[in-house]
Amino acid sequence: LELTSNNILSQVPNSSFEQWDSKGPIDWETNNIINFVTPITQSTTSHTGTLAVQGAVVSYFGSSYTPSLVSSRNGSGFPVSQRYSTLSGYYQFSPVGNDVFSVVAIMYKNTTPLAAGSITLGNSEPTYTQFNLTISYFNELTPDTCKIWIAISDTMDTVNVGSAFLVDDISLSGNVSEFEERTFSPNTFSLAQNYPNPFNPSTNFLYTVSETRIVTLKIFDINGNEVATLVNEKKSPGTYKTTWNAANLPSGIYFSRLQTEEFRETKR
């Protein structure tokens, strides 16, 4: 049974977070800044095996710094060869305030998104709880790449120091064998932590839209001055990605803000 379990989880590289190096879990990108701030760490409180991954909102230069975990070190995702219908995993989450545990999965074909799913979860049981994220396809193509994002977010302007999650045993399962017309409808607006972070000179933003709205995504410097508008248009429900090239700006701390008429979320 143990061998079978390992094989089931083998589509997601280092899915049980047993392998680590100085940067964090192997085959996963973190927003740790070595020798400065490490919101992503290993934990011996595992679901199976020896280790799990822990993410915690920490204080960094007087502000909250949220953990962000992305599959693959270079941000390119990992290979898949079938139309998986479900991303599953086991988690524990202890929020502060309105913080939520967020997971997003996107399937790509030749770098073009063709399927997506997202889930946001609140306070969990004190033991590991399984989550199941449904992946909805936009067409009949078979993906070649999958990307997974795991983070803590809040529907307010900032996350709260002290919120923390444990995650273990991430897996893909199921198969959507026939294309059915259906609309992907995330259950909330959300802005994921940019990746890579820190970055030089480009970084990526992933955000979800739950209802058709005029959406803006803007960048501000530490003094509150707007330095870039990445998105300003009507968006249908779905998951979107945009890239910011900051080559013409000085190094430093910036803030991204996703906003609609009813929603606003800011990430550092």
PDB file of C-alpha atoms in Angstrom:
ATOM      1  CA  LEU A   1       0.000   0.000   0.000  1.00  0.00           C
ATOM      2  CA  GLU A   2       2.760   2.423   0.713  1.00  0.00           C
ATOM      3  CA  LEU A   3       4.200   1.923  -2.765  1.00  0.00           C
ATOM      4  CA  THR A   4       0.777   2.434  -4.327  1.00  0.00           C
ATOM      5  CA  SER A   5       0.286   5.625  -2.362  1.00  0.00           C
ATOM      6  CA  ASN A   6       3.613   7.011  -3.526  1.00  0.00           C
ATOM      7  CA  ASN A   7       2.736   6.232  -7.134  1.00  0.00           C
ATOM      8  CA  ILE A   8      -0.626   7.983  -6.838  1.00  0.00           C
ATOM      9  CA  LEU A   9       1.084  11.137  -5.624  1.00  0.00           C
ATOM     10  CA  SER A  10       3.924  10.965  -8.125  1.00  0.00           C
ATOM     11  CA  GLN A  11       2.335  13.283 -10.764  1.00  0.00           C
ATOM     12  CA  VAL A  12       3.042  16.312  -8.527  1.00  0.00           C
ATOM     13  CA  PRO A  13       6.809  16.578  -7.946  1.00  0.00           C
ATOM     14  CA  ASN A  14       7.754  16.333  -4.255  1.00  0.00           C
ATOM     15  CA  SER A  15       4.050  16.109  -3.474  1.00  0.00           C
ATOM     16  CA  SER A  16       4.635  14.951   0.109  1.00  0.00           C
ATOM     17  CA  PHE A  17       7.290  17.613   0.785  1.00  0.00           C
ATOM     18  CA  GLU A  18       9.849  15.071   1.944  1.00  0.00           C
ATOM     19  CA  GLN A  19      12.730  16.639  -0.029  1.00  0.00           C
ATOM     20  CA  TRP A  20      14.212  19.979   1.014  1.00  0.00           C
ATOM     21  CA  ASP A  21      17.263  22.120   0.400  1.00  0.00           C
ATOM     22  CA  SER A  22      18.361  25.567   1.584  1.00  0.00           C
ATOM     23  CA  LYS A  23      15.699  27.274  -0.572  1.00  0.00           C
ATOM     24  CA  GLY A  24      12.776  25.224   0.727  1.00  0.00           C
ATOM     25  CA  PRO A  25      10.890  22.188  -0.604  1.00  0.00           C
ATOM     26  CA  ILE A  26      12.543  20.896  -3.783  1.00  0.00           C
ATOM     27  CA  ASP A  27      10.484  21.471  -6.954  1.00  0.00           C
ATOM     28  CA  TRP A  28       8.512  24.267  -5.268  1.00  0.00           C
ATOM     29  CA  GLU A  29       9.091  28.028  -5.445  1.00  0.00           C
ATOM     30  CA  THR A  30       8.744  29.944  -2.175  1.00  0.00           C
ATOM     31  CA  ASN A  31       8.834  33.632  -1.366  1.00  0.00           C
ATOM     32  CA  ASN A  32      11.467  33.064   1.338  1.00  0.00           C
ATOM     33  CA  ILE A  33      14.235  35.652   1.406  1.00  0.00           C
ATOM     34  CA  ILE A  34      17.259  33.724   2.635  1.00  0.00           C
ATOM     35  CA  ASN A  35      18.729  35.158   5.864  1.00  0.00           C
ATOM     36  CA  PHE A  36      15.894  37.707   6.111  1.00  0.00           C
ATOM     37  CA  VAL A  37      12.407  36.198   6.213  1.00  0.00           C
ATOM     38  CA  THR A  38      11.176  32.609   5.870  1.00  0.00           C
ATOM     39  CA  PRO A  39       7.370  32.292   5.807  1.00  0.00           C
ATOM     40  CA  ILE A  40       7.703  28.798   4.292  1.00  0.00           C
ATOM     41  CA  THR A  41       9.365  26.184   6.515  1.00  0.00           C
ATOM     42  CA  GLN A  42       9.326  22.424   6.998  1.00  0.00           C
ATOM     43  CA  SER A  43       7.283  20.749   9.711  1.00  0.00           C
ATOM     44  CA  THR A  44       7.445  17.311  11.289  1.00  0.00           C
ATOM     45  CA  THR A  45       3.667  17.407  11.827  1.00  0.00           C
ATOM     46  CA  SER A  46       2.960  15.454   8.665  1.00  0.00           C
ATOM     47  CA  HIS A  47      -0.083  13.707   7.266  1.00  0.00           C
ATOM     48  CA  THR A  48       2.071  10.820   6.012  1.00  0.00           C
ATOM     49  CA  GLY A  49       5.820  10.324   5.899  1.00  0.00           C
ATOM     50  CA  THR A  50       8.178  12.468   7.934  1.00  0.00           C
ATOM     51  CA  LEU A  51       7.712  16.068   6.780  1.00  0.00           C
ATOM     52  CA  ALA A  52       5.082  18.546   5.638  1.00  0.00           C
ATOM     53  CA  VAL A  53       5.270  22.172   4.503  1.00  0.00           C
ATOM     54  CA  GLN A  54       4.284  24.985   6.850  1.00  0.00           C
ATOM     55  CA  GLY A  55       3.369  28.497   5.787  1.00  0.00           C
ATOM     56  CA  ALA A  56       2.925  31.344   8.251  1.00  0.00           C
ATOM     57  CA  VAL A  57       2.246  35.071   7.974  1.00  0.00           C
ATOM     58  CA  VAL A  58       5.252  36.737   9.582  1.00  0.00           C
ATOM     59  CA  SER A  59       6.310  40.294  10.355  1.00  0.00           C
ATOM     60  CA  TYR A  60       8.853  41.801   7.967  1.00  0.00           C
ATOM     61  CA  PHE A  61      10.003  45.409   8.452  1.00  0.00           C
ATOM     62  CA  GLY A  62       6.840  46.127  10.407  1.00  0.00           C
ATOM     63  CA  SER A  63       4.411  44.695   7.841  1.00  0.00           C
ATOM     64  CA  SER A  64       2.742  41.314   7.423  1.00  0.00           C
ATOM     65  CA  TYR A  65       4.466  39.033   4.914  1.00  0.00           C
ATOM     66  CA  THR A  66       2.300  36.221   3.578  1.00  0.00           C
ATOM     67  CA  PRO A  67       3.609  32.755   2.637  1.00  0.00           C
ATOM     68  CA  SER A  68       3.482  31.775  -1.030  1.00  0.00           C
ATOM     69  CA  LEU A  69       4.203  28.361  -2.530  1.00  0.00           C
ATOM     70  CA  VAL A  70       4.266  27.677  -6.291  1.00  0.00           C
ATOM     71  CA  SER A  71       4.921  24.349  -7.979  1.00  0.00           C
ATOM     72  CA  SER A  72       8.317  24.259  -9.791  1.00  0.00           C
ATOM     73  CA  ARG A  73      11.338  26.402  -9.005  1.00  0.00           C
ATOM     74  CA  ASN A  74      11.368  28.287 -12.314  1.00  0.00           C
ATOM     75  CA  GLY A  75       7.647  29.014 -12.395  1.00  0.00           C
ATOM     76  CA  SER A  76       7.098  26.896 -15.505  1.00  0.00           C
ATOM     77  CA  GLY A  77       4.975  24.253 -13.786  1.00  0.00           C
ATOM     78  CA  PHE A  78       5.350  20.501 -14.107  1.00  0.00           C
ATOM     79  CA  PRO A  79       4.384  18.172 -16.981  1.00  0.00           C
ATOM     80  CA  VAL A  80       1.026  16.400 -17.170  1.00  0.00           C
ATOM     81  CA  SER A  81      -0.447  14.302 -19.966  1.00  0.00           C
ATOM     82  CA  GLN A  82      -4.140  13.920 -19.156  1.00  0.00           C
ATOM     83  CA  ARG A  83      -7.187  16.000 -18.283  1.00  0.00           C
ATOM     84  CA  TYR A  84      -7.167  15.667 -14.501  1.00  0.00           C
ATOM     85  CA  SER A  85     -10.417  16.717 -12.875  1.00  0.00           C
ATOM     86  CA  THR A  86      -9.389  17.141  -9.220  1.00  0.00           C
ATOM     87  CA  LEU A  87      -6.485  18.501  -7.188  1.00  0.00           C
ATOM     88  CA  SER A  88      -6.505  17.133  -3.647  1.00  0.00           C
ATOM     89  CA  GLY A  89      -4.389  17.526  -0.564  1.00  0.00           C
ATOM     90  CA  TYR A  90      -4.421  17.548   3.207  1.00  0.00           C
ATOM     91  CA  TYR A  91      -4.204  20.722   5.253  1.00  0.00           C
ATOM     92  CA  GLN A  92      -4.488  22.323   8.663  1.00  0.00           C
ATOM     93  CA  PHE A  93      -5.206  26.039   8.912  1.00  0.00           C
ATOM     94  CA  SER A  94      -5.310  28.404  11.879  1.00  0.00           C
ATOM     95  CA  PRO A  95      -6.393  31.872  10.694  1.00  0.00           C
ATOM     96  CA  VAL A  96      -6.206  35.241  12.367  1.00  0.00           C
ATOM     97  CA  GLY A  97      -8.976  37.686  11.482  1.00  0.00           C
ATOM     98  CA  ASN A  98     -10.486  37.139   8.039  1.00  0.00           C
ATOM     99  CA  ASP A  99      -7.515  35.266   6.599  1.00  0.00           C
ATOM    100  CA  VAL A 100      -8.238  32.273   4.357  1.00  0.00           C
ATOM    101  CA  PHE A 101      -6.233  29.365   2.987  1.00  0.00           C
ATOM    102  CA  SER A 102      -6.121  29.548  -0.825  1.00  0.00           C
ATOM    103  CA  VAL A 103      -5.223  26.974  -3.483  1.00  0.00           C
ATOM    104  CA  VAL A 104      -5.291  27.568  -7.244  1.00  0.00           C
ATOM    105  CA  ALA A 105      -4.505  25.116 -10.052  1.00  0.00           C
ATOM    106  CA  ILE A 106      -4.182  25.982 -13.742  1.00  0.00           C
ATOM    107  CA  MET A 107      -3.668  23.601 -16.661  1.00  0.00           C
ATOM    108  CA  TYR A 108      -1.812  24.840 -19.745  1.00  0.00           C
ATOM    109  CA  LYS A 109      -1.285  23.723 -23.336  1.00  0.00           C
ATOM    110  CA  ASN A 110       1.751  25.394 -24.940  1.00  0.00           C
ATOM    111  CA  THR A 111       1.645  28.121 -22.230  1.00  0.00           C
ATOM    112  CA  THR A 112      -2.053  28.885 -22.940  1.00  0.00           C
ATOM    113  CA  PRO A 113      -4.458  28.291 -20.008  1.00  0.00           C
ATOM    114  CA  LEU A 114      -7.141  25.703 -20.817  1.00  0.00           C
ATOM    115  CA  ALA A 115      -8.437  24.724 -17.368  1.00  0.00           C
ATOM    116  CA  ALA A 116      -8.489  26.131 -13.859  1.00  0.00           C
ATOM    117  CA  GLY A 117      -9.826  25.668 -10.369  1.00  0.00           C
ATOM    118  CA  SER A 118      -9.586  27.513  -7.067  1.00  0.00           C
ATOM    119  CA  ILE A 119     -10.671  27.024  -3.485  1.00  0.00           C
ATOM    120  CA  THR A 120     -10.570  29.157  -0.347  1.00  0.00           C
ATOM    121  CA  LEU A 121     -10.943  27.592   3.081  1.00  0.00           C
ATOM    122  CA  GLY A 122     -11.260  28.911   6.604  1.00  0.00           C
ATOM    123  CA  ASN A 123     -10.390  27.458   9.972  1.00  0.00           C
ATOM    124  CA  SER A 124      -9.846  23.685   9.860  1.00  0.00           C
ATOM    125  CA  GLU A 125     -10.033  20.899  12.393  1.00  0.00           C
ATOM    126  CA  PRO A 126      -6.926  20.489  14.602  1.00  0.00           C
ATOM    127  CA  THR A 127      -6.078  17.397  12.554  1.00  0.00           C
ATOM    128  CA  TYR A 128      -5.406  17.115   8.830  1.00  0.00           C
ATOM    129  CA  THR A 129      -8.455  17.685   6.640  1.00  0.00           C
ATOM    130  CA  GLN A 130      -8.683  16.791   2.962  1.00  0.00           C
ATOM    131  CA  PHE A 131      -9.471  19.458   0.380  1.00  0.00           C
ATOM    132  CA  ASN A 132     -10.691  18.711  -3.147  1.00  0.00           C
ATOM    133  CA  LEU A 133     -10.431  21.386  -5.826  1.00  0.00           C
ATOM    134  CA  THR A 134     -12.439  20.843  -9.040  1.00  0.00           C
ATOM    135  CA  ILE A 135     -10.600  21.661 -12.279  1.00  0.00           C
ATOM    136  CA  SER A 136     -12.911  22.971 -15.029  1.00  0.00           C
ATOM    137  CA  TYR A 137     -11.872  22.843 -18.689  1.00  0.00           C
ATOM    138  CA  PHE A 138     -12.563  25.567 -21.248  1.00  0.00           C
ATOM    139  CA  ASN A 139     -12.079  23.363 -24.336  1.00  0.00           C
ATOM    140  CA  GLU A 140     -11.343  19.808 -25.454  1.00  0.00           C
ATOM    141  CA  LEU A 141      -7.520  20.014 -25.495  1.00  0.00           C
ATOM    142  CA  THR A 142      -5.237  17.888 -23.300  1.00  0.00           C
ATOM    143  CA  PRO A 143      -2.861  19.920 -21.097  1.00  0.00           C
ATOM    144  CA  ASP A 144       0.899  19.529 -21.036  1.00  0.00           C
ATOM    145  CA  THR A 145       1.635  21.593 -17.901  1.00  0.00           C
ATOM    146  CA  CYS A 146       0.103  22.174 -14.484  1.00  0.00           C
ATOM    147  CA  LYS A 147       0.825  24.985 -12.029  1.00  0.00           C
ATOM    148  CA  ILE A 148      -0.290  25.034  -8.390  1.00  0.00           C
ATOM    149  CA  TRP A 149      -0.340  28.043  -6.043  1.00  0.00           C
ATOM    150  CA  ILE A 150      -0.804  27.774  -2.266  1.00  0.00           C
ATOM    151  CA  ALA A 151      -1.025  30.864  -0.062  1.00  0.00           C
ATOM    152  CA  ILE A 152      -2.832  32.743   2.699  1.00  0.00           C
ATOM    153  CA  SER A 153      -4.999  35.661   1.658  1.00  0.00           C
ATOM    154  CA  ASP A 154      -7.643  37.996   3.055  1.00  0.00           C
ATOM    155  CA  THR A 155     -10.616  39.837   1.588  1.00  0.00           C
ATOM    156  CA  MET A 156      -9.369  42.961   3.359  1.00  0.00           C
ATOM    157  CA  ASP A 157      -6.220  44.951   2.605  1.00  0.00           C
ATOM    158  CA  THR A 158      -3.709  42.766   4.392  1.00  0.00           C
ATOM    159  CA  VAL A 159      -3.170  39.392   5.960  1.00  0.00           C
ATOM    160  CA  ASN A 160      -2.594  39.005   9.678  1.00  0.00           C
ATOM    161  CA  VAL A 161       0.598  37.929  11.415  1.00  0.00           C
ATOM    162  CA  GLY A 162       0.082  34.551  13.046  1.00  0.00           C
ATOM    163  CA  SER A 163      -2.123  32.872  10.438  1.00  0.00           C
ATOM    164  CA  ALA A 164      -0.539  29.539   9.503  1.00  0.00           C
ATOM    165  CA  PHE A 165      -1.156  26.407   7.446  1.00  0.00           C
ATOM    166  CA  LEU A 166       0.257  22.920   7.101  1.00  0.00           C
ATOM    167  CA  VAL A 167      -0.022  21.111   3.756  1.00  0.00           C
ATOM    168  CA  ASP A 168       0.901  17.570   2.763  1.00  0.00           C
ATOM    169  CA  ASP A 169       0.222  14.901   0.128  1.00  0.00           C
ATOM    170  CA  ILE A 170      -0.842  16.959  -2.913  1.00  0.00           C
ATOM    171  CA  SER A 171      -2.239  14.840  -5.757  1.00  0.00           C
ATOM    172  CA  LEU A 172      -4.073  15.006  -9.076  1.00  0.00           C
ATOM    173  CA  SER A 173      -6.824  12.519  -9.850  1.00  0.00           C
ATOM    174  CA  GLY A 174      -9.789  11.830 -12.110  1.00  0.00           C
ATOM    175  CA  ASN A 175     -10.041  12.365 -15.818  1.00  0.00           C
ATOM    176  CA  VAL A 176     -12.335  14.597 -17.865  1.00  0.00           C
ATOM    177  CA  SER A 177     -12.645  12.368 -20.929  1.00  0.00           C
ATOM    178  CA  GLU A 178     -15.207  14.411 -22.847  1.00  0.00           C
ATOM    179  CA  PHE A 179     -15.552  18.137 -23.206  1.00  0.00           C
ATOM    180  CA  GLU A 180     -18.676  19.647 -21.703  1.00  0.00           C
ATOM    181  CA  GLU A 181     -19.494  23.323 -22.065  1.00  0.00           C
ATOM    182  CA  ARG A 182     -19.266  24.766 -18.589  1.00  0.00           C
ATOM    183  CA  THR A 183     -18.128  28.020 -17.081  1.00  0.00           C
ATOM    184  CA  PHE A 184     -15.415  28.113 -14.450  1.00  0.00           C
ATOM    185  CA  SER A 185     -16.802  30.131 -11.545  1.00  0.00           C
ATOM    186  CA  PRO A 186     -14.428  30.807  -8.654  1.00  0.00           C
ATOM    187  CA  ASN A 187     -16.239  31.284  -5.365  1.00  0.00           C
ATOM    188  CA  THR A 188     -14.463  34.530  -4.528  1.00  0.00           C
ATOM    189  CA  PHE A 189     -12.347  37.352  -5.904  1.00  0.00           C
ATOM    190  CA  SER A 190      -8.735  36.839  -4.901  1.00  0.00           C
ATOM    191  CA  LEU A 191      -5.218  38.036  -5.631  1.00  0.00           C
ATOM    192  CA  ALA A 192      -2.448  35.493  -5.142  1.00  0.00           C
ATOM    193  CA  GLN A 193       1.018  36.470  -3.971  1.00  0.00           C
ATOM    194  CA  ASN A 194       3.166  37.442  -6.945  1.00  0.00           C
ATOM    195  CA  TYR A 195       5.887  35.051  -8.058  1.00  0.00           C
ATOM    196  CA  PRO A 196       8.814  35.079  -8.102  1.00  0.00           C
ATOM    197  CA  ASN A 197       9.148  37.285  -5.060  1.00  0.00           C
ATOM    198  CA  PRO A 198      11.684  38.915  -4.747  1.00  0.00           C
ATOM    199  CA  PHE A 199      12.003  39.474  -8.508  1.00  0.00           C
ATOM    200  CA  ASN A 200      14.257  41.165 -11.048  1.00  0.00           C
ATOM    201  CA  PRO A 201      12.942  42.596 -13.289  1.00  0.00           C
ATOM    202  CA  SER A 202       9.668  40.686 -13.976  1.00  0.00           C
ATOM    203  CA  THR A 203       7.066  39.055 -11.755  1.00  0.00           C
ATOM    204  CA  ASN A 204       3.708  37.339 -12.334  1.00  0.00           C
ATOM    205  CA  PHE A 205       0.300  37.958 -10.790  1.00  0.00           C
ATOM    206  CA  LEU A 206      -2.517  35.418 -10.629  1.00  0.00           C
ATOM    207  CA  TYR A 207      -6.025  36.583  -9.733  1.00  0.00           C
ATOM    208  CA  THR A 208      -9.528  35.138  -9.794  1.00  0.00           C
ATOM    209  CA  VAL A 209     -12.802  36.854 -10.656  1.00  0.00           C
ATOM    210  CA  SER A 210     -16.059  35.386  -9.324  1.00  0.00           C
ATOM    211  CA  GLU A 211     -18.524  37.719 -11.096  1.00  0.00           C
ATOM    212  CA  THR A 212     -18.342  39.840 -14.245  1.00  0.00           C
ATOM    213  CA  ARG A 213     -16.940  43.160 -13.102  1.00  0.00           C
ATOM    214  CA  ILE A 214     -14.652  46.026 -14.089  1.00  0.00           C
ATOM    215  CA  VAL A 215     -11.342  44.876 -12.579  1.00  0.00           C
ATOM    216  CA  THR A 216      -8.234  46.939 -11.929  1.00  0.00           C
ATOM    217  CA  LEU A 217      -4.825  45.672 -10.906  1.00  0.00           C
ATOM    218  CA  LYS A 218      -2.416  48.452 -10.015  1.00  0.00           C
ATOM    219  CA  ILE A 219       1.081  48.733  -8.563  1.00  0.00           C
ATOM    220  CA  PHE A 220       2.033  51.302  -5.919  1.00  0.00           C
ATOM    221  CA  ASP A 221       5.368  52.235  -4.410  1.00  0.00           C
ATOM    222  CA  ILE A 222       5.985  52.328  -0.655  1.00  0.00           C
ATOM    223  CA  ASN A 223       4.838  55.978  -0.538  1.00  0.00           C
ATOM    224  CA  GLY A 224       1.467  55.130  -2.063  1.00  0.00           C
ATOM    225  CA  ASN A 225       2.247  56.510  -5.525  1.00  0.00           C
ATOM    226  CA  GLU A 226       0.746  54.569  -8.428  1.00  0.00           C
ATOM    227  CA  VAL A 227       3.540  53.339 -10.712  1.00  0.00           C
ATOM    228  CA  ALA A 228       1.722  50.941 -13.060  1.00  0.00           C
ATOM    229  CA  THR A 229      -1.735  49.791 -14.134  1.00  0.00           C
ATOM    230  CA  LEU A 230      -1.641  46.164 -15.247  1.00  0.00           C
ATOM    231  CA  VAL A 231      -5.381  45.572 -15.690  1.00  0.00           C
ATOM    232  CA  ASN A 232      -8.306  47.954 -16.157  1.00  0.00           C
ATOM    233  CA  GLU A 233     -11.170  46.240 -17.980  1.00  0.00           C
ATOM    234  CA  LYS A 234     -14.310  44.138 -17.627  1.00  0.00           C
ATOM    235  CA  LYS A 235     -13.501  40.519 -16.751  1.00  0.00           C
ATOM    236  CA  SER A 236     -15.736  37.453 -16.801  1.00  0.00           C
ATOM    237  CA  PRO A 237     -15.511  34.812 -14.043  1.00  0.00           C
ATOM    238  CA  GLY A 238     -12.229  32.950 -14.298  1.00  0.00           C
ATOM    239  CA  THR A 239      -8.580  32.868 -13.332  1.00  0.00           C
ATOM    240  CA  TYR A 240      -6.153  35.255 -14.997  1.00  0.00           C
ATOM    241  CA  LYS A 241      -2.420  35.813 -15.092  1.00  0.00           C
ATOM    242  CA  THR A 242      -0.537  38.991 -15.907  1.00  0.00           C
ATOM    243  CA  THR A 243       3.157  39.919 -15.863  1.00  0.00           C
ATOM    244  CA  TRP A 244       4.796  43.135 -14.683  1.00  0.00           C
ATOM    245  CA  ASN A 245       8.202  44.214 -15.940  1.00  0.00           C
ATOM    246  CA  ALA A 246       9.683  46.734 -13.496  1.00  0.00           C
ATOM    247  CA  ALA A 247      13.011  47.188 -15.267  1.00  0.00           C
ATOM    248  CA  ASN A 248      12.537  50.978 -15.361  1.00  0.00           C
ATOM    249  CA  LEU A 249      11.925  51.291 -11.615  1.00  0.00           C
ATOM    250  CA  PRO A 250      14.331  51.295  -8.652  1.00  0.00           C
ATOM    251  CA  SER A 251      14.594  48.270  -6.399  1.00  0.00           C
ATOM    252  CA  GLY A 252      12.460  48.382  -3.292  1.00  0.00           C
ATOM    253  CA  ILE A 253       9.082  47.386  -1.850  1.00  0.00           C
ATOM    254  CA  TYR A 254       5.932  47.693  -3.963  1.00  0.00           C
ATOM    255  CA  PHE A 255       2.273  46.840  -3.445  1.00  0.00           C
ATOM    256  CA  SER A 256      -0.195  45.250  -5.874  1.00  0.00           C
ATOM    257  CA  ARG A 257      -3.902  46.023  -5.496  1.00  0.00           C
ATOM    258  CA  LEU A 258      -6.775  44.135  -7.118  1.00  0.00           C
ATOM    259  CA  GLN A 259     -10.019  46.096  -6.975  1.00  0.00           C
ATOM    260  CA  THR A 260     -13.637  45.934  -8.134  1.00  0.00           C
ATOM    261  CA  GLU A 261     -16.668  47.931  -7.024  1.00  0.00           C
ATOM    262  CA  GLU A 262     -17.175  45.643  -3.996  1.00  0.00           C
ATOM    263  CA  PHE A 263     -13.771  44.073  -3.449  1.00  0.00           C
ATOM    264  CA  ARG A 264     -10.215  45.180  -2.751  1.00  0.00           C
ATOM    265  CA  GLU A 265      -7.123  43.151  -1.892  1.00  0.00           C
ATOM    266  CA  THR A 266      -3.536  44.335  -1.572  1.00  0.00           C
ATOM    267  CA  LYS A 267      -0.356  42.284  -1.551  1.00  0.00           C
ATOM    268  CA  ARG A 268       3.134  43.407  -0.604  1.00  0.00           C
TER     269      ARG A 268
END
